[in-house]
Amino acid sequence: TYEWLRDMMRSKSLHTVCEEARCPNLGECWGSGTATFLLMGDTCTRACGFCDIKTGRPSPLDWLEPERVVVIENRALSLEQARSLKAELLQDSRIEAVSLSQYTPASFGAMMGFQVEGIEGLVTMTAYATDGDFVETLGMGMAAGRGLSGEPADGPSIVLNEAAVRRLGWTEPLGRELNINGVERLVVGVVADFHYESLHKRVEPLYMVPIEHWAGRILVRVRSGGLAETLRAIDATWAS
């Protein structure tokens, strides 16, 4: 339990009072699956003598962070045209990252079923087809391995979420293969679980494969500052 909780904290970049305070009871609490969180950073405004948490004035919150990811609904551009648009957008220094995907969290996702050796019946998972910048653009974290590279040399690769790894019963998923629609796909990474449906639902198994045919969503992460101006520039690039 201790190792599982520690790895989850690392994969999700979470700050805990337990670690920041150098609590001597950390092993006991984490061993029973209990941790205390620091919200909104790693700095506390108090300065308790018995606690080793960093004190001071926390960095200001970026209240516009949710608005800094722009989702463009694409019904006109082919995949090659969408890739050209992505390259053009990335020439703007105000844009931090761009990704092409069939789906986005909270939108429709394809449900796929396939056979896995040792598991009776079909294993079903939500399937996302994305490029290599999906995880970075949406600010997700990797629990193990790496994301999709988007390069042809990467071959038929696949990234699973943590729920998918649990569903398969694997302890060492990296380097294993899954046969989906007759294609043997190599597991190159495990993305930390993220809510792609309602926040009231538990995270279900999901996998990502390289996008090959059509990008229904073009995701653009913009830098802080000058948001309205950057949005106008994106709109102008899209219109051209």
PDB file of C-alpha atoms in Angstrom:
ATOM      1  CA  THR A   1       0.000   0.000   0.000  1.00  0.00           C
ATOM      2  CA  TYR A   2       2.827   2.428   0.822  1.00  0.00           C
ATOM      3  CA  GLU A   3       4.454   2.012  -2.600  1.00  0.00           C
ATOM      4  CA  TRP A   4       1.112   2.348  -4.401  1.00  0.00           C
ATOM      5  CA  LEU A   5       0.265   5.578  -2.572  1.00  0.00           C
ATOM      6  CA  ARG A   6       3.754   6.997  -3.107  1.00  0.00           C
ATOM      7  CA  ASP A   7       3.661   6.228  -6.841  1.00  0.00           C
ATOM      8  CA  MET A   8       0.208   7.802  -7.180  1.00  0.00           C
ATOM      9  CA  MET A   9       1.453  11.003  -5.503  1.00  0.00           C
ATOM     10  CA  ARG A  10       4.397  11.176  -7.905  1.00  0.00           C
ATOM     11  CA  SER A  11       2.370  10.460 -11.052  1.00  0.00           C
ATOM     12  CA  LYS A  12      -0.189  13.153 -10.237  1.00  0.00           C
ATOM     13  CA  SER A  13       2.353  15.704  -8.941  1.00  0.00           C
ATOM     14  CA  LEU A  14       0.490  16.002  -5.632  1.00  0.00           C
ATOM     15  CA  HIS A  15       1.890  17.774  -2.573  1.00  0.00           C
ATOM     16  CA  THR A  16       1.212  16.245   0.843  1.00  0.00           C
ATOM     17  CA  VAL A  17       1.538  17.663   4.317  1.00  0.00           C
ATOM     18  CA  CYS A  18       3.131  14.335   5.228  1.00  0.00           C
ATOM     19  CA  GLU A  19       6.193  14.899   3.028  1.00  0.00           C
ATOM     20  CA  GLU A  20       6.466  18.678   3.169  1.00  0.00           C
ATOM     21  CA  ALA A  21       6.314  18.598   6.989  1.00  0.00           C
ATOM     22  CA  ARG A  22       8.765  15.665   7.141  1.00  0.00           C
ATOM     23  CA  CYS A  23       6.301  13.904   9.411  1.00  0.00           C
ATOM     24  CA  PRO A  24       7.893  10.981  11.297  1.00  0.00           C
ATOM     25  CA  ASN A  25       4.624   9.019  11.034  1.00  0.00           C
ATOM     26  CA  LEU A  26       4.542   9.095   7.219  1.00  0.00           C
ATOM     27  CA  GLY A  27       5.332   5.417   6.814  1.00  0.00           C
ATOM     28  CA  GLU A  28       2.599   4.349   9.212  1.00  0.00           C
ATOM     29  CA  CYS A  29      -0.096   6.521   7.607  1.00  0.00           C
ATOM     30  CA  TRP A  30       0.852   5.794   3.998  1.00  0.00           C
ATOM     31  CA  GLY A  31       1.110   2.125   4.829  1.00  0.00           C
ATOM     32  CA  SER A  32      -2.577   2.204   5.771  1.00  0.00           C
ATOM     33  CA  GLY A  33      -3.517   4.221   2.664  1.00  0.00           C
ATOM     34  CA  THR A  34      -3.944   7.624   4.361  1.00  0.00           C
ATOM     35  CA  ALA A  35      -2.369  10.911   3.270  1.00  0.00           C
ATOM     36  CA  THR A  36      -3.010  14.590   4.009  1.00  0.00           C
ATOM     37  CA  PHE A  37      -2.933  16.978   1.068  1.00  0.00           C
ATOM     38  CA  LEU A  38      -1.698  20.485   0.517  1.00  0.00           C
ATOM     39  CA  LEU A  39      -4.005  22.317  -1.850  1.00  0.00           C
ATOM     40  CA  MET A  40      -2.932  24.982  -4.330  1.00  0.00           C
ATOM     41  CA  GLY A  41       0.814  24.440  -4.080  1.00  0.00           C
ATOM     42  CA  ASP A  42       3.590  23.540  -1.656  1.00  0.00           C
ATOM     43  CA  THR A  43       3.750  26.753   0.431  1.00  0.00           C
ATOM     44  CA  CYS A  44       1.919  27.459   3.698  1.00  0.00           C
ATOM     45  CA  THR A  45       1.209  30.929   5.097  1.00  0.00           C
ATOM     46  CA  ARG A  46       1.758  29.707   8.670  1.00  0.00           C
ATOM     47  CA  ALA A  47       5.090  28.970  10.345  1.00  0.00           C
ATOM     48  CA  CYS A  48       4.474  26.317  12.967  1.00  0.00           C
ATOM     49  CA  GLY A  49       7.636  25.462  14.893  1.00  0.00           C
ATOM     50  CA  PHE A  50       7.057  21.703  14.782  1.00  0.00           C
ATOM     51  CA  CYS A  51       6.410  21.620  11.017  1.00  0.00           C
ATOM     52  CA  ASP A  52       8.927  21.733   8.171  1.00  0.00           C
ATOM     53  CA  ILE A  53       6.535  22.861   5.424  1.00  0.00           C
ATOM     54  CA  LYS A  54       7.881  25.748   3.364  1.00  0.00           C
ATOM     55  CA  THR A  55       6.335  29.003   4.555  1.00  0.00           C
ATOM     56  CA  GLY A  56       5.779  32.280   2.758  1.00  0.00           C
ATOM     57  CA  ARG A  57       3.386  33.889   0.302  1.00  0.00           C
ATOM     58  CA  PRO A  58       2.066  31.284  -2.154  1.00  0.00           C
ATOM     59  CA  SER A  59       2.247  31.962  -5.880  1.00  0.00           C
ATOM     60  CA  PRO A  60      -0.971  33.469  -7.252  1.00  0.00           C
ATOM     61  CA  LEU A  61      -3.481  31.040  -8.702  1.00  0.00           C
ATOM     62  CA  ASP A  62      -4.087  31.044 -12.430  1.00  0.00           C
ATOM     63  CA  TRP A  63      -7.864  31.396 -12.369  1.00  0.00           C
ATOM     64  CA  LEU A  64      -7.950  31.411 -16.170  1.00  0.00           C
ATOM     65  CA  GLU A  65      -6.145  28.090 -16.528  1.00  0.00           C
ATOM     66  CA  PRO A  66      -9.286  26.201 -17.676  1.00  0.00           C
ATOM     67  CA  GLU A  67      -9.812  28.852 -20.352  1.00  0.00           C
ATOM     68  CA  ARG A  68      -6.247  28.519 -21.629  1.00  0.00           C
ATOM     69  CA  VAL A  69      -7.095  25.293 -23.462  1.00  0.00           C
ATOM     70  CA  VAL A  70      -9.031  26.072 -26.625  1.00  0.00           C
ATOM     71  CA  VAL A  71     -10.958  23.276 -28.344  1.00  0.00           C
ATOM     72  CA  ILE A  72     -11.555  23.739 -32.068  1.00  0.00           C
ATOM     73  CA  GLU A  73     -14.292  21.513 -33.508  1.00  0.00           C
ATOM     74  CA  ASN A  74     -12.966  20.300 -36.842  1.00  0.00           C
ATOM     75  CA  ARG A  75     -15.414  19.133 -39.496  1.00  0.00           C
ATOM     76  CA  ALA A  76     -13.610  20.394 -42.586  1.00  0.00           C
ATOM     77  CA  LEU A  77      -9.874  19.739 -42.458  1.00  0.00           C
ATOM     78  CA  SER A  78      -8.270  16.445 -43.380  1.00  0.00           C
ATOM     79  CA  LEU A  79      -5.655  15.036 -41.024  1.00  0.00           C
ATOM     80  CA  GLU A  80      -2.823  16.425 -43.150  1.00  0.00           C
ATOM     81  CA  GLN A  81      -4.473  19.843 -43.261  1.00  0.00           C
ATOM     82  CA  ALA A  82      -4.959  19.738 -39.486  1.00  0.00           C
ATOM     83  CA  ARG A  83      -1.273  18.933 -39.045  1.00  0.00           C
ATOM     84  CA  SER A  84      -0.385  21.931 -41.209  1.00  0.00           C
ATOM     85  CA  LEU A  85      -2.634  24.138 -39.085  1.00  0.00           C
ATOM     86  CA  LYS A  86      -0.954  22.788 -35.944  1.00  0.00           C
ATOM     87  CA  ALA A  87       2.488  23.671 -37.308  1.00  0.00           C
ATOM     88  CA  GLU A  88       1.294  27.168 -38.177  1.00  0.00           C
ATOM     89  CA  LEU A  89      -0.223  27.736 -34.734  1.00  0.00           C
ATOM     90  CA  LEU A  90       2.989  26.635 -33.007  1.00  0.00           C
ATOM     91  CA  GLN A  91       4.878  29.430 -34.761  1.00  0.00           C
ATOM     92  CA  ASP A  92       3.027  31.867 -32.458  1.00  0.00           C
ATOM     93  CA  SER A  93       5.060  32.296 -29.247  1.00  0.00           C
ATOM     94  CA  ARG A  94       1.833  32.887 -27.314  1.00  0.00           C
ATOM     95  CA  ILE A  95       0.794  29.294 -27.935  1.00  0.00           C
ATOM     96  CA  GLU A  96       2.295  26.688 -25.614  1.00  0.00           C
ATOM     97  CA  ALA A  97       1.154  23.406 -27.156  1.00  0.00           C
ATOM     98  CA  VAL A  98      -1.206  21.990 -29.793  1.00  0.00           C
ATOM     99  CA  SER A  99      -2.651  18.507 -30.135  1.00  0.00           C
ATOM    100  CA  LEU A 100      -4.856  16.658 -32.608  1.00  0.00           C
ATOM    101  CA  SER A 101      -7.392  14.153 -31.331  1.00  0.00           C
ATOM    102  CA  GLN A 102     -10.603  12.410 -32.272  1.00  0.00           C
ATOM    103  CA  TYR A 103     -12.103  13.054 -28.847  1.00  0.00           C
ATOM    104  CA  THR A 104     -11.606  15.114 -25.702  1.00  0.00           C
ATOM    105  CA  PRO A 105     -12.519  14.499 -22.061  1.00  0.00           C
ATOM    106  CA  ALA A 106     -16.251  14.988 -21.430  1.00  0.00           C
ATOM    107  CA  SER A 107     -16.998  14.385 -25.114  1.00  0.00           C
ATOM    108  CA  PHE A 108     -17.953  11.189 -26.905  1.00  0.00           C
ATOM    109  CA  GLY A 109     -15.407   8.367 -26.936  1.00  0.00           C
ATOM    110  CA  ALA A 110     -15.415   5.112 -28.886  1.00  0.00           C
ATOM    111  CA  MET A 111     -15.968   1.936 -26.882  1.00  0.00           C
ATOM    112  CA  MET A 112     -13.891  -1.025 -28.048  1.00  0.00           C
ATOM    113  CA  GLY A 113     -13.967  -4.678 -27.049  1.00  0.00           C
ATOM    114  CA  PHE A 114     -11.145  -7.186 -27.541  1.00  0.00           C
ATOM    115  CA  GLN A 115      -9.846 -10.484 -26.252  1.00  0.00           C
ATOM    116  CA  VAL A 116      -6.953 -10.690 -23.801  1.00  0.00           C
ATOM    117  CA  GLU A 117      -5.226 -13.942 -23.002  1.00  0.00           C
ATOM    118  CA  GLY A 118      -6.102 -15.130 -19.514  1.00  0.00           C
ATOM    119  CA  ILE A 119      -9.274 -13.028 -19.254  1.00  0.00           C
ATOM    120  CA  GLU A 120     -12.655 -14.595 -19.976  1.00  0.00           C
ATOM    121  CA  GLY A 121     -14.950 -12.675 -22.297  1.00  0.00           C
ATOM    122  CA  LEU A 122     -14.353  -9.344 -23.999  1.00  0.00           C
ATOM    123  CA  VAL A 123     -12.363  -6.613 -22.324  1.00  0.00           C
ATOM    124  CA  THR A 124     -14.012  -3.252 -23.072  1.00  0.00           C
ATOM    125  CA  MET A 125     -12.260   0.121 -22.932  1.00  0.00           C
ATOM    126  CA  THR A 126     -12.836   3.637 -24.175  1.00  0.00           C
ATOM    127  CA  ALA A 127     -10.534   4.388 -27.112  1.00  0.00           C
ATOM    128  CA  TYR A 128      -8.919   7.732 -27.953  1.00  0.00           C
ATOM    129  CA  ALA A 129      -6.936   8.344 -31.133  1.00  0.00           C
ATOM    130  CA  THR A 130      -4.511  11.216 -30.496  1.00  0.00           C
ATOM    131  CA  ASP A 131      -1.174  12.612 -31.571  1.00  0.00           C
ATOM    132  CA  GLY A 132       1.960  12.742 -29.443  1.00  0.00           C
ATOM    133  CA  ASP A 133       1.143  16.058 -27.728  1.00  0.00           C
ATOM    134  CA  PHE A 134      -2.219  15.187 -26.198  1.00  0.00           C
ATOM    135  CA  VAL A 135      -0.946  14.520 -22.665  1.00  0.00           C
ATOM    136  CA  GLU A 136       1.174  17.682 -22.540  1.00  0.00           C
ATOM    137  CA  THR A 137      -1.502  19.929 -24.048  1.00  0.00           C
ATOM    138  CA  LEU A 138      -4.100  18.890 -21.485  1.00  0.00           C
ATOM    139  CA  GLY A 139      -1.636  18.974 -18.591  1.00  0.00           C
ATOM    140  CA  MET A 140      -1.918  15.286 -17.781  1.00  0.00           C
ATOM    141  CA  GLY A 141       0.748  13.210 -16.070  1.00  0.00           C
ATOM    142  CA  MET A 142       2.388   9.908 -16.912  1.00  0.00           C
ATOM    143  CA  ALA A 143       2.349   7.210 -14.244  1.00  0.00           C
ATOM    144  CA  ALA A 144       4.900   5.124 -16.153  1.00  0.00           C
ATOM    145  CA  GLY A 145       6.736   5.116 -19.458  1.00  0.00           C
ATOM    146  CA  ARG A 146       6.043   7.787 -22.048  1.00  0.00           C
ATOM    147  CA  GLY A 147       3.264   9.154 -24.198  1.00  0.00           C
ATOM    148  CA  LEU A 148       2.735   8.506 -27.885  1.00  0.00           C
ATOM    149  CA  SER A 149       5.510   9.985 -29.991  1.00  0.00           C
ATOM    150  CA  GLY A 150       3.482  10.656 -33.111  1.00  0.00           C
ATOM    151  CA  GLU A 151       6.407   9.448 -35.229  1.00  0.00           C
ATOM    152  CA  PRO A 152       5.960   6.660 -37.809  1.00  0.00           C
ATOM    153  CA  ALA A 153       8.967   4.885 -36.333  1.00  0.00           C
ATOM    154  CA  ASP A 154       6.990   4.468 -33.106  1.00  0.00           C
ATOM    155  CA  GLY A 155       4.972   1.768 -34.831  1.00  0.00           C
ATOM    156  CA  PRO A 156       1.654   0.460 -33.516  1.00  0.00           C
ATOM    157  CA  SER A 157       2.051   1.730 -29.950  1.00  0.00           C
ATOM    158  CA  ILE A 158      -0.563   2.186 -27.227  1.00  0.00           C
ATOM    159  CA  VAL A 159      -0.852   4.071 -23.940  1.00  0.00           C
ATOM    160  CA  LEU A 160      -3.143   2.780 -21.185  1.00  0.00           C
ATOM    161  CA  ASN A 161      -4.610   4.634 -18.248  1.00  0.00           C
ATOM    162  CA  GLU A 162      -4.139   3.277 -14.736  1.00  0.00           C
ATOM    163  CA  ALA A 163      -7.683   1.909 -14.659  1.00  0.00           C
ATOM    164  CA  ALA A 164      -6.935  -0.145 -17.786  1.00  0.00           C
ATOM    165  CA  VAL A 165      -3.820  -1.614 -16.174  1.00  0.00           C
ATOM    166  CA  ARG A 166      -5.870  -2.607 -13.138  1.00  0.00           C
ATOM    167  CA  ARG A 167      -8.547  -4.139 -15.380  1.00  0.00           C
ATOM    168  CA  LEU A 168      -5.921  -6.255 -17.141  1.00  0.00           C
ATOM    169  CA  GLY A 169      -4.386  -7.302 -13.821  1.00  0.00           C
ATOM    170  CA  TRP A 170      -0.899  -6.319 -14.959  1.00  0.00           C
ATOM    171  CA  THR A 171       1.825  -5.232 -12.557  1.00  0.00           C
ATOM    172  CA  GLU A 172       4.405  -4.510 -15.291  1.00  0.00           C
ATOM    173  CA  PRO A 173       2.491  -3.210 -18.338  1.00  0.00           C
ATOM    174  CA  LEU A 174       5.369  -1.575 -20.225  1.00  0.00           C
ATOM    175  CA  GLY A 175       6.603  -3.690 -23.120  1.00  0.00           C
ATOM    176  CA  ARG A 176       3.527  -5.931 -23.182  1.00  0.00           C
ATOM    177  CA  GLU A 177       1.299  -6.220 -26.232  1.00  0.00           C
ATOM    178  CA  LEU A 178      -2.436  -5.993 -26.872  1.00  0.00           C
ATOM    179  CA  ASN A 179      -4.120  -7.234 -30.030  1.00  0.00           C
ATOM    180  CA  ILE A 180      -6.822  -4.724 -30.957  1.00  0.00           C
ATOM    181  CA  ASN A 181      -8.659  -5.114 -34.258  1.00  0.00           C
ATOM    182  CA  GLY A 182      -5.958  -7.474 -35.477  1.00  0.00           C
ATOM    183  CA  VAL A 183      -3.102  -5.064 -34.720  1.00  0.00           C
ATOM    184  CA  GLU A 184      -0.472  -5.992 -32.143  1.00  0.00           C
ATOM    185  CA  ARG A 185       0.145  -2.821 -30.158  1.00  0.00           C
ATOM    186  CA  LEU A 186       3.098  -2.317 -27.833  1.00  0.00           C
ATOM    187  CA  VAL A 187       2.392  -0.657 -24.473  1.00  0.00           C
ATOM    188  CA  VAL A 188       4.805   2.290 -24.220  1.00  0.00           C
ATOM    189  CA  GLY A 189       3.248   4.211 -21.346  1.00  0.00           C
ATOM    190  CA  VAL A 190       0.619   4.510 -18.634  1.00  0.00           C
ATOM    191  CA  VAL A 191      -1.161   7.852 -18.297  1.00  0.00           C
ATOM    192  CA  ALA A 192      -2.345   8.845 -14.830  1.00  0.00           C
ATOM    193  CA  ASP A 193      -6.088   8.401 -14.464  1.00  0.00           C
ATOM    194  CA  PHE A 194      -8.103  11.456 -15.471  1.00  0.00           C
ATOM    195  CA  HIS A 195     -11.850  12.018 -15.552  1.00  0.00           C
ATOM    196  CA  TYR A 196     -13.030  11.790 -19.138  1.00  0.00           C
ATOM    197  CA  GLU A 197     -16.690  11.427 -18.170  1.00  0.00           C
ATOM    198  CA  SER A 198     -18.675  12.902 -15.286  1.00  0.00           C
ATOM    199  CA  LEU A 199     -16.727  13.709 -12.122  1.00  0.00           C
ATOM    200  CA  HIS A 200     -19.379  11.693 -10.294  1.00  0.00           C
ATOM    201  CA  LYS A 201     -18.272   8.517 -12.088  1.00  0.00           C
ATOM    202  CA  ARG A 202     -15.178   6.522 -11.328  1.00  0.00           C
ATOM    203  CA  VAL A 203     -12.477   6.517 -13.986  1.00  0.00           C
ATOM    204  CA  GLU A 204     -12.962   3.551 -16.314  1.00  0.00           C
ATOM    205  CA  PRO A 205     -10.343   1.810 -18.501  1.00  0.00           C
ATOM    206  CA  LEU A 206      -9.128   3.835 -21.475  1.00  0.00           C
ATOM    207  CA  TYR A 207      -6.399   3.535 -24.067  1.00  0.00           C
ATOM    208  CA  MET A 208      -4.797   5.918 -26.558  1.00  0.00           C
ATOM    209  CA  VAL A 209      -3.418   5.016 -29.980  1.00  0.00           C
ATOM    210  CA  PRO A 210      -1.815   7.212 -32.656  1.00  0.00           C
ATOM    211  CA  ILE A 211      -4.298   9.176 -34.737  1.00  0.00           C
ATOM    212  CA  GLU A 212      -4.365   7.975 -38.348  1.00  0.00           C
ATOM    213  CA  HIS A 213      -7.466   9.194 -40.151  1.00  0.00           C
ATOM    214  CA  TRP A 214      -9.281  12.263 -38.833  1.00  0.00           C
ATOM    215  CA  ALA A 215      -8.817  14.863 -36.096  1.00  0.00           C
ATOM    216  CA  GLY A 216     -12.229  15.903 -34.832  1.00  0.00           C
ATOM    217  CA  ARG A 217     -10.677  18.135 -32.170  1.00  0.00           C
ATOM    218  CA  ILE A 218      -7.748  20.537 -32.380  1.00  0.00           C
ATOM    219  CA  LEU A 219      -6.612  21.418 -28.856  1.00  0.00           C
ATOM    220  CA  VAL A 220      -4.597  24.578 -28.258  1.00  0.00           C
ATOM    221  CA  ARG A 221      -2.973  25.503 -24.940  1.00  0.00           C
ATOM    222  CA  VAL A 222      -2.139  29.209 -24.750  1.00  0.00           C
ATOM    223  CA  ARG A 223       0.248  30.957 -22.390  1.00  0.00           C
ATOM    224  CA  SER A 224      -0.881  33.223 -19.582  1.00  0.00           C
ATOM    225  CA  GLY A 225      -1.449  36.870 -20.398  1.00  0.00           C
ATOM    226  CA  GLY A 226      -3.140  38.468 -23.378  1.00  0.00           C
ATOM    227  CA  LEU A 227      -5.732  35.708 -23.588  1.00  0.00           C
ATOM    228  CA  ALA A 228      -8.256  37.686 -25.640  1.00  0.00           C
ATOM    229  CA  GLU A 229      -5.612  38.739 -28.172  1.00  0.00           C
ATOM    230  CA  THR A 230      -4.310  35.198 -28.504  1.00  0.00           C
ATOM    231  CA  LEU A 231      -7.826  33.871 -29.071  1.00  0.00           C
ATOM    232  CA  ARG A 232      -8.323  36.392 -31.862  1.00  0.00           C
ATOM    233  CA  ALA A 233      -5.050  35.256 -33.449  1.00  0.00           C
ATOM    234  CA  ILE A 234      -6.141  31.605 -33.276  1.00  0.00           C
ATOM    235  CA  ASP A 235      -9.470  32.524 -34.843  1.00  0.00           C
ATOM    236  CA  ALA A 236      -7.722  34.380 -37.661  1.00  0.00           C
ATOM    237  CA  THR A 237      -5.371  31.449 -38.334  1.00  0.00           C
ATOM    238  CA  TRP A 238      -8.303  29.021 -38.380  1.00  0.00           C
ATOM    239  CA  ALA A 239     -10.281  31.245 -40.742  1.00  0.00           C
ATOM    240  CA  SER A 240      -7.382  31.513 -43.184  1.00  0.00           C
TER     241      SER A 240
END
